[in-house]
Amino acid sequence: MSRAQPVQHVAQSTVTVHTRGRSLVEVTDRLAEAVAASGVGTGIAHVFVQHTSASLLIGENADPTVVADLERFFARLVPDGDPLFRHRDEGPDDMPAHVRSVLTGVSVSVPVHNGRPLLGTWQGLFLYEHRHEAHQRKITITVSGH
């Protein structure tokens, strides 16, 4: 077990991710770049998406059928145009996008070790775009540690 050490450095950056509409976009490389640029060797990276119709998740990045299966699951769980929803200001995918974002979350934290995000062998960080139209999404990455 290692000794606790005080936070000596905090770095923050914002990246823009262009989506093609409803899909999962892997952003693991963006996280790794931000961690490397931070100069933090050991610490934590907090990742936050600044939108109510997109979310972040850590999932398998080795098999593309996992991404397709997730989308099919959410299409069944929170279908577009469901008469349950009254909020439709931007179309039938508006409220379902908000619900999907709440269910999956807008932030994740990833340990940093040896200047790299400490993700598992098959893990990747994904931005999940919940709207059908293409968007530009801003992600803020805050890395703290020593």
Steps between C-alpha positions, in 0.01 A plus 500: 500500500638838404509807719249778443655806338359851473372640172780709356364579157165561331456541125178558309423492131190500285471301179231517234363178356305503174227237489316358201173474689391226736803282559782421737826677417812364665700780663760292686778658295380851594513402868848352462623818326361723776655283771839500327488878450411554867833374627323297771658161562267370769156640573154514354339629183146631528317520167179703458281558194331841499170398343160358600456282190834320506679291759821320585558135572777248533432189298658230290696639206621176343182366338281745301193283554500614865435859387219385268348288777503797739316715249238229441453467876448875546264513200283244679538660844440864395335507156475818297151647477373322811162659587609499867713809431357852466831678438550490122635849431764371259323191369410145603858421610522803734373360831632147434845659456469667841389174665785305339746761627366477854516119492855480370650807670688813397828434680749226577821484700798293390813431706830623357810284539843554341359798311226299329131432561471173690236326289457124472609298199166522320380831643458821307345839574204589281297811435142384444312737271128456564359731231446397138661815358876558497632722781817648639539389861740651753676276749698643790783285636646592838812308606630530852782326681876511514 
